[in-house]
Short mmCIF file of N, CA and C in Angstrom, two decimals:
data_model
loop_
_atom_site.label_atom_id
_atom_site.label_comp_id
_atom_site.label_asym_id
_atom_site.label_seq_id
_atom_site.Cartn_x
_atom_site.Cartn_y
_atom_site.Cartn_z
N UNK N 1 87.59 99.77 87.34
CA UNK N 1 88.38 99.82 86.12
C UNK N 1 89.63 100.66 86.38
N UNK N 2 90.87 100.03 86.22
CA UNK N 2 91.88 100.90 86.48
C UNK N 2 91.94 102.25 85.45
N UNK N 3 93.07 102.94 85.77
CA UNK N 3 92.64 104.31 85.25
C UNK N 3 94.24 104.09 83.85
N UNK N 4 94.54 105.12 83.29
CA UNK N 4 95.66 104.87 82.55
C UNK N 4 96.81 105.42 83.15
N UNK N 5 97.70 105.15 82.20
CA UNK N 5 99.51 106.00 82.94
C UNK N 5 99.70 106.67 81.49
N UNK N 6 99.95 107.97 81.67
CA UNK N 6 100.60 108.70 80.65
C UNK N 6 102.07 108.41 80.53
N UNK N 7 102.45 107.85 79.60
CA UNK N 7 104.26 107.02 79.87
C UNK N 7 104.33 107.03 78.07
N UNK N 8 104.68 108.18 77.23
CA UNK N 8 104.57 107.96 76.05
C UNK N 8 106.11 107.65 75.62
N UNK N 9 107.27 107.12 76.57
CA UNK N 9 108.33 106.28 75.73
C UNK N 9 108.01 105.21 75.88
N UNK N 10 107.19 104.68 77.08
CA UNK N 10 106.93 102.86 77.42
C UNK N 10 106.50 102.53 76.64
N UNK N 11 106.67 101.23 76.06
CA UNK N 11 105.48 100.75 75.35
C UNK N 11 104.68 99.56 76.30
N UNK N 12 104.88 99.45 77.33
CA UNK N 12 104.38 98.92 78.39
C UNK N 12 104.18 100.05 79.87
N UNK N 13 103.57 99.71 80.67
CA UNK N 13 103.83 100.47 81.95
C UNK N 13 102.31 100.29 82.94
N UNK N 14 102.90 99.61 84.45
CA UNK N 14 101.98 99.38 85.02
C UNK N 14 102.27 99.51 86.86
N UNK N 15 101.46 100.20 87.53
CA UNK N 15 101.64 100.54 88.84
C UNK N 15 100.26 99.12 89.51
N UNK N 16 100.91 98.33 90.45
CA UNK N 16 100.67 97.09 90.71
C UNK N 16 100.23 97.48 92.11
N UNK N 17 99.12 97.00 93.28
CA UNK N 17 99.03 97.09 94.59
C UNK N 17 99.76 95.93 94.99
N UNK N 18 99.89 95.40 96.27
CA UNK N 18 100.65 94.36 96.84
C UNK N 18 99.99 93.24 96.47
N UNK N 19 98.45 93.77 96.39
CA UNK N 19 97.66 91.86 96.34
C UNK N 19 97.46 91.74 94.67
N UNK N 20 98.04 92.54 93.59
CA UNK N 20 98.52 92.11 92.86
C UNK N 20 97.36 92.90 91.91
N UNK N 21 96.58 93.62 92.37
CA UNK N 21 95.69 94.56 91.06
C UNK N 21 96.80 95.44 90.02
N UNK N 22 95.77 95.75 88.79
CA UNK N 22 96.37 97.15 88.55
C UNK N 22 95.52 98.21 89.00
N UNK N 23 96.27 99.37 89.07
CA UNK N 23 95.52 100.50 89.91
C UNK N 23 95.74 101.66 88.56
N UNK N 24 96.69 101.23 87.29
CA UNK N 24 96.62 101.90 86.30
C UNK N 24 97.61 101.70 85.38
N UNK N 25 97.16 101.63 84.22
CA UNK N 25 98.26 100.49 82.94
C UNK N 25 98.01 101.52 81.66
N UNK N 26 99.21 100.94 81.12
CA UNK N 26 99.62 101.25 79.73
C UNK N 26 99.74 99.55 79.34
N UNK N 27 98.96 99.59 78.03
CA UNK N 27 99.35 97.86 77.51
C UNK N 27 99.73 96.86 78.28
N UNK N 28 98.63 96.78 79.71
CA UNK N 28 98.99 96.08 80.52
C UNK N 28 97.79 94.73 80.55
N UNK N 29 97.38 93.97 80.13
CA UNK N 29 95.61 93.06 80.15
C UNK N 29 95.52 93.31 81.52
N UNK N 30 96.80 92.18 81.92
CA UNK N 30 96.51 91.51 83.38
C UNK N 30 97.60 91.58 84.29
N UNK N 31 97.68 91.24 85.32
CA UNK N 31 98.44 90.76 86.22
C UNK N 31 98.24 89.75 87.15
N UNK N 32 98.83 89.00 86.86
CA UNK N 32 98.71 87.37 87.98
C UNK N 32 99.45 87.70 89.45
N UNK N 33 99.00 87.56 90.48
CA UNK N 33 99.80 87.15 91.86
C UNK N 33 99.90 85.81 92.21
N UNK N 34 100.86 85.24 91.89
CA UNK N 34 100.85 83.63 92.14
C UNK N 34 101.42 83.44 93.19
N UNK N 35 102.30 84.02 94.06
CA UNK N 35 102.57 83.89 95.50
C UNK N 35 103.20 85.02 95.83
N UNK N 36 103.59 84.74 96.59
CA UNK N 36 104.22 85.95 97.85
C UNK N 36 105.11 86.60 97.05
N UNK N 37 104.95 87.51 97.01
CA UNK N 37 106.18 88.35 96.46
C UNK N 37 106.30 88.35 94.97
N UNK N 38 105.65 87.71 94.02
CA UNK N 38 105.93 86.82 93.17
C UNK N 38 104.42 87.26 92.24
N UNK N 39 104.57 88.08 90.75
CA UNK N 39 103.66 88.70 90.26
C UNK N 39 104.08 88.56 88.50
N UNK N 40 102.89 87.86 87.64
CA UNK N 40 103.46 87.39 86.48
C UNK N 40 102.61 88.44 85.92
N UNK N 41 103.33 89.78 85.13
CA UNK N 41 102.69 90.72 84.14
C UNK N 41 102.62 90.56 82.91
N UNK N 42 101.56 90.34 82.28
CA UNK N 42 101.30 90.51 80.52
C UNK N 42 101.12 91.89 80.36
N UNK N 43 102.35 91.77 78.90
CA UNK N 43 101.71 92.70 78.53
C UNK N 43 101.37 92.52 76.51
N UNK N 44 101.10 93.25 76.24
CA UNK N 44 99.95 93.66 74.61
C UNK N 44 101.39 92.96 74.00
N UNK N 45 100.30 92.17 73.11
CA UNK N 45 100.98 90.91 72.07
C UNK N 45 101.88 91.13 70.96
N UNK N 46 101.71 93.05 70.87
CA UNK N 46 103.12 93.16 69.97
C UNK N 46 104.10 93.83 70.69
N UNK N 47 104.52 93.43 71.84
CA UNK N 47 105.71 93.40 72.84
C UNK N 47 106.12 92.43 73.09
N UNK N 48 107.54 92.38 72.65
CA UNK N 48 108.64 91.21 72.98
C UNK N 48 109.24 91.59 74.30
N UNK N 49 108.26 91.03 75.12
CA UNK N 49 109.50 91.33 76.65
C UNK N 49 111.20 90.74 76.59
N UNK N 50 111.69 90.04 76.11
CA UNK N 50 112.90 89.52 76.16
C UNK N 50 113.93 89.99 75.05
N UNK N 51 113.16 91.30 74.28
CA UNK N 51 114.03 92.08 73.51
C UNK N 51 114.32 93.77 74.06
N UNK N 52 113.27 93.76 75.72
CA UNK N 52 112.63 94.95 75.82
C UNK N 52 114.09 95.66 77.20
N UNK N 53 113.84 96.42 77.37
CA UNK N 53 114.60 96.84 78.79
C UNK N 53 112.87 96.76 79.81
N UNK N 54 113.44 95.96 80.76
CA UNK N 54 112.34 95.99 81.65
C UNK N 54 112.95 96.87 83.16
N UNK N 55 112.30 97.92 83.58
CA UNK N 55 112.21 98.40 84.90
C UNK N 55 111.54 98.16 85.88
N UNK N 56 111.60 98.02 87.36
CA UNK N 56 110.50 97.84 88.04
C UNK N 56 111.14 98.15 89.55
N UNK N 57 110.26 99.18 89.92
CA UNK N 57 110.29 100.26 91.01
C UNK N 57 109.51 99.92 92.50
N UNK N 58 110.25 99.81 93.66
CA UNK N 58 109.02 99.39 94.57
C UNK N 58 107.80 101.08 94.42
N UNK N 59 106.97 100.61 94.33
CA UNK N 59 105.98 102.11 94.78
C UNK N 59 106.00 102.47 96.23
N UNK N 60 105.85 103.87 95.92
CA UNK N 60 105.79 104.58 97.64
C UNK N 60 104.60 104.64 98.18
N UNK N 61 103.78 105.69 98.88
CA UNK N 61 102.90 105.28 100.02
C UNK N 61 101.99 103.92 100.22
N UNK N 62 101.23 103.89 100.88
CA UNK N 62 100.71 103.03 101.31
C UNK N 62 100.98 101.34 100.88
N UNK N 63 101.48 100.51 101.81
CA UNK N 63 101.66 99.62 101.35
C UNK N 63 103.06 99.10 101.27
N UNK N 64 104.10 99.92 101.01
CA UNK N 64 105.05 99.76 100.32
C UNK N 64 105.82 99.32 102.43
N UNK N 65 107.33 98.65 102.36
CA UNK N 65 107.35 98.44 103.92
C UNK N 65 109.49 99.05 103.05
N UNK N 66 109.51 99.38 104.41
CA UNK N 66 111.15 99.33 104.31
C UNK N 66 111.73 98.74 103.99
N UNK N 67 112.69 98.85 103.89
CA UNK N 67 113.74 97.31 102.69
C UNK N 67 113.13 96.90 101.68
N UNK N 68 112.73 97.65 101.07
CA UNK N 68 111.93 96.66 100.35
C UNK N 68 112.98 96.67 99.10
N UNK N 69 112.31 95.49 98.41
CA UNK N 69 113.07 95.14 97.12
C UNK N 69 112.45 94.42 95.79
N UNK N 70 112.86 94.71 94.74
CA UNK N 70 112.26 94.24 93.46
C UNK N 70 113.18 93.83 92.81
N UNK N 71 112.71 92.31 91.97
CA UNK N 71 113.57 92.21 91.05
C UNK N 71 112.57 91.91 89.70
N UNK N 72 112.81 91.93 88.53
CA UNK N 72 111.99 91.47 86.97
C UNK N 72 113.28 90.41 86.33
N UNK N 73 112.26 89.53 85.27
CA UNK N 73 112.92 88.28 84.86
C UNK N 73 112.11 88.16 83.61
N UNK N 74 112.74 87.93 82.48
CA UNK N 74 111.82 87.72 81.19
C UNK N 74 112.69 86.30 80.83
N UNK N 75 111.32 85.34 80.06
CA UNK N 75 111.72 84.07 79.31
C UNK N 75 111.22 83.73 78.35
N UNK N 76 111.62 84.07 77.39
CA UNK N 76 111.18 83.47 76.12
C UNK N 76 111.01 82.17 75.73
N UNK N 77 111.38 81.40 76.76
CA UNK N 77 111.48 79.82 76.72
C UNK N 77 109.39 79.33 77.07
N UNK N 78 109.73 80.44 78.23
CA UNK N 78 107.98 79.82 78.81
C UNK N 78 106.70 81.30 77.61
N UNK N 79 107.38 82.55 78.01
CA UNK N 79 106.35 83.35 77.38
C UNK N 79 106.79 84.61 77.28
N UNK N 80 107.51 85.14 75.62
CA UNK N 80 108.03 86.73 75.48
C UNK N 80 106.71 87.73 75.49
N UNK N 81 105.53 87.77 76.33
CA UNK N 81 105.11 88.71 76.13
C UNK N 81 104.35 88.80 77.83
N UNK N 82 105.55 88.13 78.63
CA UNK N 82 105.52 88.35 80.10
C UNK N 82 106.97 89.15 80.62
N UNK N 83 106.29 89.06 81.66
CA UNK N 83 107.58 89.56 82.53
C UNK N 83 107.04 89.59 84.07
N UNK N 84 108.00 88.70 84.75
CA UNK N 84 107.87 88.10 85.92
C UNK N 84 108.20 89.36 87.28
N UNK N 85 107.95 89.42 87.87
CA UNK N 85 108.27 90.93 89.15
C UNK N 85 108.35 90.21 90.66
N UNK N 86 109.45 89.68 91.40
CA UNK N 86 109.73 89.19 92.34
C UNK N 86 109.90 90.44 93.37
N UNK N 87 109.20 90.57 94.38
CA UNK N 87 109.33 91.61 95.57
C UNK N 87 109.63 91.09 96.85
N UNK N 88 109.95 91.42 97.90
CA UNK N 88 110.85 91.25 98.85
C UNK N 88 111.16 91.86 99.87
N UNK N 89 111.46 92.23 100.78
CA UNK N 89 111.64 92.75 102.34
C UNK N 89 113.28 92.11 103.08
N UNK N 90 113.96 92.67 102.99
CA UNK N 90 115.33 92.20 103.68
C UNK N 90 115.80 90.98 103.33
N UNK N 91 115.56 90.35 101.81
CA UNK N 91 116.33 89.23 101.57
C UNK N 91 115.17 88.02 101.21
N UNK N 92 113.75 88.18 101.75
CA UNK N 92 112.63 87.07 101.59
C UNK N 92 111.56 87.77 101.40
N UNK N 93 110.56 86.79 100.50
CA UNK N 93 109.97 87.15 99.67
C UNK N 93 109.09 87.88 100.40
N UNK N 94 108.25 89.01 100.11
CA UNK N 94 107.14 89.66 100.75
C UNK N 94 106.75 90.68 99.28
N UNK N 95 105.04 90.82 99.97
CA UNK N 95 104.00 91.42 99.01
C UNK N 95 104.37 92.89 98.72
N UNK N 96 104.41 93.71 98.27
CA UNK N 96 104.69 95.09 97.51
C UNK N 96 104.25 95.70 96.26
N UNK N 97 104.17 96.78 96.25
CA UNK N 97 103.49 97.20 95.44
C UNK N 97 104.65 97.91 94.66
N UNK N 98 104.56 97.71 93.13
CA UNK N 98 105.69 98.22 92.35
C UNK N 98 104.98 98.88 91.05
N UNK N 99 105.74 99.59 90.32
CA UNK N 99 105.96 100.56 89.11
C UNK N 99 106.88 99.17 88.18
N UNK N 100 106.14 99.06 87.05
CA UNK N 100 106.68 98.07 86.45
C UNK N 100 106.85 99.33 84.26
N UNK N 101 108.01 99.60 84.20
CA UNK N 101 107.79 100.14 83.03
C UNK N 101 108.58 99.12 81.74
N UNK N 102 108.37 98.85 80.33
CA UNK N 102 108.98 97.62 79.73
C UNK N 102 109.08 98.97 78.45
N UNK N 103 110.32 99.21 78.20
CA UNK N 103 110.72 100.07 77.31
C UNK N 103 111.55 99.52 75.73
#
């Protein structure tokens, strides 16, 4: 059972491993890893991700590789109470572990 994040401006907030667990959430259910690099976060149903400021941090030790890189994407077209987390290594996609906060 993941543990919690004390984050009392987030109203979201979730630290992700590379293969796509949570390791500890604020209003986080789930997290999907649907491919490489590539991680679809829900979060709690009275959050509008596409009204929200979304952040998302590569995490440090273990796991994490140089260059690394993150990007987040919200769509209200497919689902406002996601938010998509693309990670990366020098330009192509690779697994990482990130700090995802939705404020």
């Amino acid at each position: 059972m993941p543990g919690p994040i004390i984050a009392p401006y987030a109203r979201a907030a979730v630290l992700v491993d590379r293969a796509g667990n949570i390791e500890r959430s604020k209003n986080v259910p789930t997290v999907n890893k649907v491919g490489t690099g590539r991680y679809e976060v829900t979060v709690g149903e009275n959050i509008d991700t596409t009204s929200a400021a979304c952040q998302a941090t590569v995490a440090g030790g273990p796991g994490a590789t140089w260059g690394a890189e993150v990007q987040v994407m919200t769509d209200s077209s497919t689902n406002n109470h996601m938010v998509v987390v693309f990670t990366g290594r020098n330009g192509a996609a690779h697994d990482q572990p990130f700090h995802l906060a939705v404020l």
